[in-house]
mmCIF file of N, CA and C in Angstrom:
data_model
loop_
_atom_site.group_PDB
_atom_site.id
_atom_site.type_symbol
_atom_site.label_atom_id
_atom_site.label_comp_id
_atom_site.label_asym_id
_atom_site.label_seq_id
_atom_site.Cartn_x
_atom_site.Cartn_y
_atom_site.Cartn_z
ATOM 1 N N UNK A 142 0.856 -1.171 0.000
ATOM 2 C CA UNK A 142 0.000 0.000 0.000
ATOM 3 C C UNK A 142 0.898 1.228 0.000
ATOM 4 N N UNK A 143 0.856 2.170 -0.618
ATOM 5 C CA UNK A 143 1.600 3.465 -1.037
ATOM 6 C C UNK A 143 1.333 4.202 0.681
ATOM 7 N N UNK A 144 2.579 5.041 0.465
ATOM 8 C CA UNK A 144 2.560 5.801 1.963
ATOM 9 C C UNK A 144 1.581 6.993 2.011
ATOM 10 N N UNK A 145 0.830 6.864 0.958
ATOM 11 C CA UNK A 145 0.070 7.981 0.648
ATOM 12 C C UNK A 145 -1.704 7.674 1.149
ATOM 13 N N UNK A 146 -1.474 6.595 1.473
ATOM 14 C CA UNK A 146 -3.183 5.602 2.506
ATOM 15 C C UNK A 146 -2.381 5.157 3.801
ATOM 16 N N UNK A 147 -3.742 5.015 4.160
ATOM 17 C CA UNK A 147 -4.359 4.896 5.734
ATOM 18 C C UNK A 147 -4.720 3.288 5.992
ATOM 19 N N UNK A 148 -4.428 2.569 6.489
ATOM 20 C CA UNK A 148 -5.245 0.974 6.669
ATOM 21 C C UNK A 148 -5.649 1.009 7.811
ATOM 22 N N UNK A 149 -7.052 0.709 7.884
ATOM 23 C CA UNK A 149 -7.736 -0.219 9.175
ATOM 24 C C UNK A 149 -8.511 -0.537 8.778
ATOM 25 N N UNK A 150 -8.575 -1.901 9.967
ATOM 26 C CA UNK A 150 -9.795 -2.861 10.068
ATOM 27 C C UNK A 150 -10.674 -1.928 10.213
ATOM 28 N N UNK A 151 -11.990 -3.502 9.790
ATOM 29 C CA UNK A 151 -13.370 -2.735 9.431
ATOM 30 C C UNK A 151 -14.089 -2.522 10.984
ATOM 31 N N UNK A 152 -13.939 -3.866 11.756
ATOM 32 C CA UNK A 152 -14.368 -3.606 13.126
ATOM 33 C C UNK A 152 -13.357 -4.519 13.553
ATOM 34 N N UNK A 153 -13.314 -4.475 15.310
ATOM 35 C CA UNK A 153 -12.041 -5.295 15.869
ATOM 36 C C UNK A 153 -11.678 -6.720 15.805
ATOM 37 N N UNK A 154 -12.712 -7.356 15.378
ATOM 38 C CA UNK A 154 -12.511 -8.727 14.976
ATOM 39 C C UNK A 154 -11.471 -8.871 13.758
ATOM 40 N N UNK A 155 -11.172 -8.252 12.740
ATOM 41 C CA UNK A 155 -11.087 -8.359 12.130
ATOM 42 C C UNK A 155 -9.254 -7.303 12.270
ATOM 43 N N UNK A 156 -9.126 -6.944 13.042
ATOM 44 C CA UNK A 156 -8.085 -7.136 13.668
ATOM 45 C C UNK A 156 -6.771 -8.238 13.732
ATOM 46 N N UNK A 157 -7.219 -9.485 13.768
ATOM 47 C CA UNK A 157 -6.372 -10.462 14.625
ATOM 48 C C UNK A 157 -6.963 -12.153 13.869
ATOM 49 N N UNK A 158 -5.702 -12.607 13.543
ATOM 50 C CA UNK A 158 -6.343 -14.076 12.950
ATOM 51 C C UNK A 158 -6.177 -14.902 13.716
ATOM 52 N N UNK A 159 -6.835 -16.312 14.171
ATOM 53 C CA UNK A 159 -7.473 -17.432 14.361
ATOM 54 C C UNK A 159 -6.485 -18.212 13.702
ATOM 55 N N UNK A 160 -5.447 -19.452 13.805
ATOM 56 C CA UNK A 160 -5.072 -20.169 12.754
ATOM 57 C C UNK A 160 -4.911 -21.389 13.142
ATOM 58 N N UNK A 161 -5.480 -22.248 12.281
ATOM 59 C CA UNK A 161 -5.800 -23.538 13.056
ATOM 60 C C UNK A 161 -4.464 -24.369 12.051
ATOM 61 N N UNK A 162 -3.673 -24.854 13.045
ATOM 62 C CA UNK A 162 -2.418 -25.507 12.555
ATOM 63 C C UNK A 162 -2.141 -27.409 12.830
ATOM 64 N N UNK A 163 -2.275 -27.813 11.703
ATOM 65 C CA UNK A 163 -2.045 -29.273 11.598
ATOM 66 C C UNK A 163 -1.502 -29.759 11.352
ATOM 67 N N UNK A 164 -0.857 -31.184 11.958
ATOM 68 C CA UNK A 164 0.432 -31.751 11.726
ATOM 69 C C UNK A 164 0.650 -33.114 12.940
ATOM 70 N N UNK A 165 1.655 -33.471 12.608
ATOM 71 C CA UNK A 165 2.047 -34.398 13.786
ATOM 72 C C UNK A 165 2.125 -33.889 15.127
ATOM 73 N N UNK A 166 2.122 -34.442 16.194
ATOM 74 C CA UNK A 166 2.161 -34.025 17.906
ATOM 75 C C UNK A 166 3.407 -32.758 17.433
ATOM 76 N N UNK A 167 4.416 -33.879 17.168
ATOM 77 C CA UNK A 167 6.057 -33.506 17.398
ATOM 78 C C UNK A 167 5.743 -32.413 17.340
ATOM 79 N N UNK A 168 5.631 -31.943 15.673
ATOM 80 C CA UNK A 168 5.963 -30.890 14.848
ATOM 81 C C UNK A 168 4.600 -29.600 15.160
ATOM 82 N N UNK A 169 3.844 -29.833 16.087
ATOM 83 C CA UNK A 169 3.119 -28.625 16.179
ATOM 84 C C UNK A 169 3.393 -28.373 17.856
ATOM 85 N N UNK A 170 3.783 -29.323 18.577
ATOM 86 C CA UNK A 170 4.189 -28.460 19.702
ATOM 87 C C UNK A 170 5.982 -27.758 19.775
ATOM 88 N N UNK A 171 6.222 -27.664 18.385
ATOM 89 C CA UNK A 171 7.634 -27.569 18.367
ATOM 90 C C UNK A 171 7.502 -25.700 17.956
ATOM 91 N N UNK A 172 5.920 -25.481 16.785
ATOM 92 C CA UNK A 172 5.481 -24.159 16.551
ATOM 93 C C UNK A 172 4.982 -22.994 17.332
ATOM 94 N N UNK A 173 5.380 -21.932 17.381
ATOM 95 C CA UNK A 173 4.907 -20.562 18.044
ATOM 96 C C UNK A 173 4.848 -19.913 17.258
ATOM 97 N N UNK A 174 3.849 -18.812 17.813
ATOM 98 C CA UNK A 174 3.424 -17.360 17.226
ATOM 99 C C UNK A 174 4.136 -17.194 15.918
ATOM 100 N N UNK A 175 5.607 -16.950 16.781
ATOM 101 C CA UNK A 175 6.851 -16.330 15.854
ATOM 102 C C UNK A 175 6.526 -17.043 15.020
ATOM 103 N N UNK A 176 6.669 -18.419 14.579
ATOM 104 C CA UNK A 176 6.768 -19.069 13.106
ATOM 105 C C UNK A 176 5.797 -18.735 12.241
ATOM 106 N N UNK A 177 4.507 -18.174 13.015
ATOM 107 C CA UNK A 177 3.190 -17.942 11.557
ATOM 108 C C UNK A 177 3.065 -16.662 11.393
ATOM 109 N N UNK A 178 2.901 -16.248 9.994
ATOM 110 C CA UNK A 178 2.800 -15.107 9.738
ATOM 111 C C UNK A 178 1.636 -14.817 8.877
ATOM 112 N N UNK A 179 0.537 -13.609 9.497
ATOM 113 C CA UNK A 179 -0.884 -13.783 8.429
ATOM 114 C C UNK A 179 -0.784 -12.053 8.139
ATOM 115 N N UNK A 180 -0.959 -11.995 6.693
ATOM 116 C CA UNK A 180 -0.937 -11.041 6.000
ATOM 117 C C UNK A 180 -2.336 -10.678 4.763
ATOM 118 N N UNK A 181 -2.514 -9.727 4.542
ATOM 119 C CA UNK A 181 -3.522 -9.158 3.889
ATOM 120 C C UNK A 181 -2.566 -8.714 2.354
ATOM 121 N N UNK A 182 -2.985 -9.245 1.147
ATOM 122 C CA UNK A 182 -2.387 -8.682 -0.027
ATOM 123 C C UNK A 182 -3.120 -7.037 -0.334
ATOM 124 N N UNK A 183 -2.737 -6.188 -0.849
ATOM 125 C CA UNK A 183 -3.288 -5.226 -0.782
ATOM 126 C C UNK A 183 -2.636 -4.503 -2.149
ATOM 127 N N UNK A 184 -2.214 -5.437 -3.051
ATOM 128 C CA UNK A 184 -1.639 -4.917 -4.389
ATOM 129 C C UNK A 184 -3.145 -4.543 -5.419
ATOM 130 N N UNK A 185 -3.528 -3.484 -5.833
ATOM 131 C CA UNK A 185 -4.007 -3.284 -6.701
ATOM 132 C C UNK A 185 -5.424 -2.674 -6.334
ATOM 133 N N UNK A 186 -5.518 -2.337 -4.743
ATOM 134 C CA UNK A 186 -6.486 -1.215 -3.837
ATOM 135 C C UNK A 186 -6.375 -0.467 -3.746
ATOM 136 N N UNK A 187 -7.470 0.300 -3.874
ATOM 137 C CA UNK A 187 -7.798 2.122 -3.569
ATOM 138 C C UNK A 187 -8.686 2.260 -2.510
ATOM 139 N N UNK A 188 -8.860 3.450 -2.212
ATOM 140 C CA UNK A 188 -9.708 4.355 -1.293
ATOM 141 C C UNK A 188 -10.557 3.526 -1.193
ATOM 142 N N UNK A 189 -11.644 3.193 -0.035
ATOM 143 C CA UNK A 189 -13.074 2.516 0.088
ATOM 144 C C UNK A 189 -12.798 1.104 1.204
ATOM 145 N N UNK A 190 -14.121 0.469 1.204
ATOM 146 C CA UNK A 190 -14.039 -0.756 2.560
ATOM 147 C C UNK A 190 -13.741 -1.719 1.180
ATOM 148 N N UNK A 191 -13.091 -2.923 1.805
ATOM 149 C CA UNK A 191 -13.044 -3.881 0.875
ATOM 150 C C UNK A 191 -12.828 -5.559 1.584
ATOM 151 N N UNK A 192 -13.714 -6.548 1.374
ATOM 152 C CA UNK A 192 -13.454 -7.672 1.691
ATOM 153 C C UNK A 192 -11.858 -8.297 0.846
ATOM 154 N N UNK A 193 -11.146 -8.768 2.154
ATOM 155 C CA UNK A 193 -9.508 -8.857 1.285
ATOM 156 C C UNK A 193 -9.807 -10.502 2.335
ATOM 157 N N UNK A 194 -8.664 -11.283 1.338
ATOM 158 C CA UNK A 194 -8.181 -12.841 1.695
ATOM 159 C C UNK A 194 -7.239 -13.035 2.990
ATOM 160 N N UNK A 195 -7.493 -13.440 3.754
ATOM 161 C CA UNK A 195 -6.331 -13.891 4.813
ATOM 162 C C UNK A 195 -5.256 -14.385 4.048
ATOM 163 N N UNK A 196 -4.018 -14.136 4.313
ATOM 164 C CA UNK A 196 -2.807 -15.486 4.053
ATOM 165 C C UNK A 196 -2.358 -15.913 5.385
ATOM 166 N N UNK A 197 -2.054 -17.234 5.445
ATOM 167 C CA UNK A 197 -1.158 -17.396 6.517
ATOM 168 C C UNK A 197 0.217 -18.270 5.897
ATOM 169 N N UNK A 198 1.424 -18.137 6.254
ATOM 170 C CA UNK A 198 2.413 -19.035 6.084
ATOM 171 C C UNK A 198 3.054 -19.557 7.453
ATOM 172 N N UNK A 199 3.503 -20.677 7.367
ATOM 173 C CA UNK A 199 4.207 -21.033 8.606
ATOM 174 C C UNK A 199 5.499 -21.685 8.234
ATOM 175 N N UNK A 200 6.524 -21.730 9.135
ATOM 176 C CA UNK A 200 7.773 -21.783 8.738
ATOM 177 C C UNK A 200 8.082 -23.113 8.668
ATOM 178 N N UNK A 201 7.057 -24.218 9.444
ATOM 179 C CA UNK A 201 7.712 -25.507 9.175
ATOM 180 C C UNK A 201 6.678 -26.394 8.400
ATOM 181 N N UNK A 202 7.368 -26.760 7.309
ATOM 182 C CA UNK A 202 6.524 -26.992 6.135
ATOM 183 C C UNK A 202 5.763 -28.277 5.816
ATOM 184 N N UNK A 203 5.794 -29.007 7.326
ATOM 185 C CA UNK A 203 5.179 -29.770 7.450
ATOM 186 C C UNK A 203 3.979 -30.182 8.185
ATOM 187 N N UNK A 204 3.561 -28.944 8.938
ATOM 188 C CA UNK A 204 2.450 -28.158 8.768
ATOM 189 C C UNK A 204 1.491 -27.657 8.521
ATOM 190 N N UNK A 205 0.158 -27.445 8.191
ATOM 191 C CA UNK A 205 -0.443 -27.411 7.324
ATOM 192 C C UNK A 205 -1.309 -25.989 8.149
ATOM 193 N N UNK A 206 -1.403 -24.719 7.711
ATOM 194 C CA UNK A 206 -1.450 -23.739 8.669
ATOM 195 C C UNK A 206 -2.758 -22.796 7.631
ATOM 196 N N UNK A 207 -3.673 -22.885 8.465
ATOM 197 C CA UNK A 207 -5.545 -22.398 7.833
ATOM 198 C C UNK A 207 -5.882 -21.476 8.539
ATOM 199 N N UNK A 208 -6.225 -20.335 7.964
ATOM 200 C CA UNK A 208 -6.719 -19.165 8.800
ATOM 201 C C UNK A 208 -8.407 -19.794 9.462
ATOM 202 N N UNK A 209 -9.107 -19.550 10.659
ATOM 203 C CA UNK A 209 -10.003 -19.373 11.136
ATOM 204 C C UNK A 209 -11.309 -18.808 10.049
ATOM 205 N N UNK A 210 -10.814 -17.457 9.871
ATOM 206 C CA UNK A 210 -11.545 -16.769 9.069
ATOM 207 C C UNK A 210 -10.906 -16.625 7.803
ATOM 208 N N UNK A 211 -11.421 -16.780 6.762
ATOM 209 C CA UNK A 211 -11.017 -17.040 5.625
ATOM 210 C C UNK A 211 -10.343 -15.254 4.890
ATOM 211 N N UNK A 212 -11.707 -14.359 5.115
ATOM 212 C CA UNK A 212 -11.443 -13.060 4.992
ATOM 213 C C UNK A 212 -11.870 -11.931 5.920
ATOM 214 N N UNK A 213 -10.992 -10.755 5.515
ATOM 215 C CA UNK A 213 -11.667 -9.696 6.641
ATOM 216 C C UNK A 213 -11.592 -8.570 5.947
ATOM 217 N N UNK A 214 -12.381 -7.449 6.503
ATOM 218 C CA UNK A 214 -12.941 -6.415 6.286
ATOM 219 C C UNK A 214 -11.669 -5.103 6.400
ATOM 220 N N UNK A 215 -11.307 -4.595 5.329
ATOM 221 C CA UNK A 215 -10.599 -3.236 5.497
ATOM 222 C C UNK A 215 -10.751 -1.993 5.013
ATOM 223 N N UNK A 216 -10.553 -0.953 5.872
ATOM 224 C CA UNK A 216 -10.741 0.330 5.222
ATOM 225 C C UNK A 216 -9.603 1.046 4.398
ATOM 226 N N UNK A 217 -9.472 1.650 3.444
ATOM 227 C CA UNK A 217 -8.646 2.572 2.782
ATOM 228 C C UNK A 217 -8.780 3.877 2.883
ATOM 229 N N UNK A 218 -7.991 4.680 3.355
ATOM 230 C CA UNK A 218 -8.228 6.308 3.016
ATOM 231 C C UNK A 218 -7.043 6.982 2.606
ATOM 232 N N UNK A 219 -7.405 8.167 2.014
ATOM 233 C CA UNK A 219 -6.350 9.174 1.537
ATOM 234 C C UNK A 219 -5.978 9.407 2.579
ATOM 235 N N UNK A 220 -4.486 9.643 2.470
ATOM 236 C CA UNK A 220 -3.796 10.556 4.097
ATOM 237 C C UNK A 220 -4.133 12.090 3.599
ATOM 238 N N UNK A 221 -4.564 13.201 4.543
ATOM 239 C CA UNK A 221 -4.994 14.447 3.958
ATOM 240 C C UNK A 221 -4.253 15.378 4.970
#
């Protein structure tokens, strides 16, 4: 997103992801926080509310790492 917008969530839920992570015993009590990372793509948005995709990645790739909520709600504005 250009330094020239504003991002926020639409309401506070939508804030914070849910990620339901699957795998062997070993290999998921071996995962924390730190290893997952959930991001919003935001290539090719303008100004206005917009339903956008969760991503999540996790660092051990054996793993299998699913957002809760699939998508969430964001606002765009001009910085003025």
């Amino acid at each position: 997103l250009a330094s020239s917008y504003t991002l926020n969530a639409a309401c506070d839920s939508d804030k914070y992801a849910t990620v339901v992570v699957k795998g062997v015993k070993s290999v998921i009590d071996a995962i924390t926080a730190e290893n997952i990372k959930a991001y919003v793509d935001l290539n090719g948005y303008s100004t206005g509310t917009h339903e956008v995709n969760v991503i999540i990645e996790g660092t051990d790739l054996r793993a299998t790492y699913t957002p809760k909520v699939k998508t969430i709600n964001i606002i765009i504005k001009s910085k003025s």
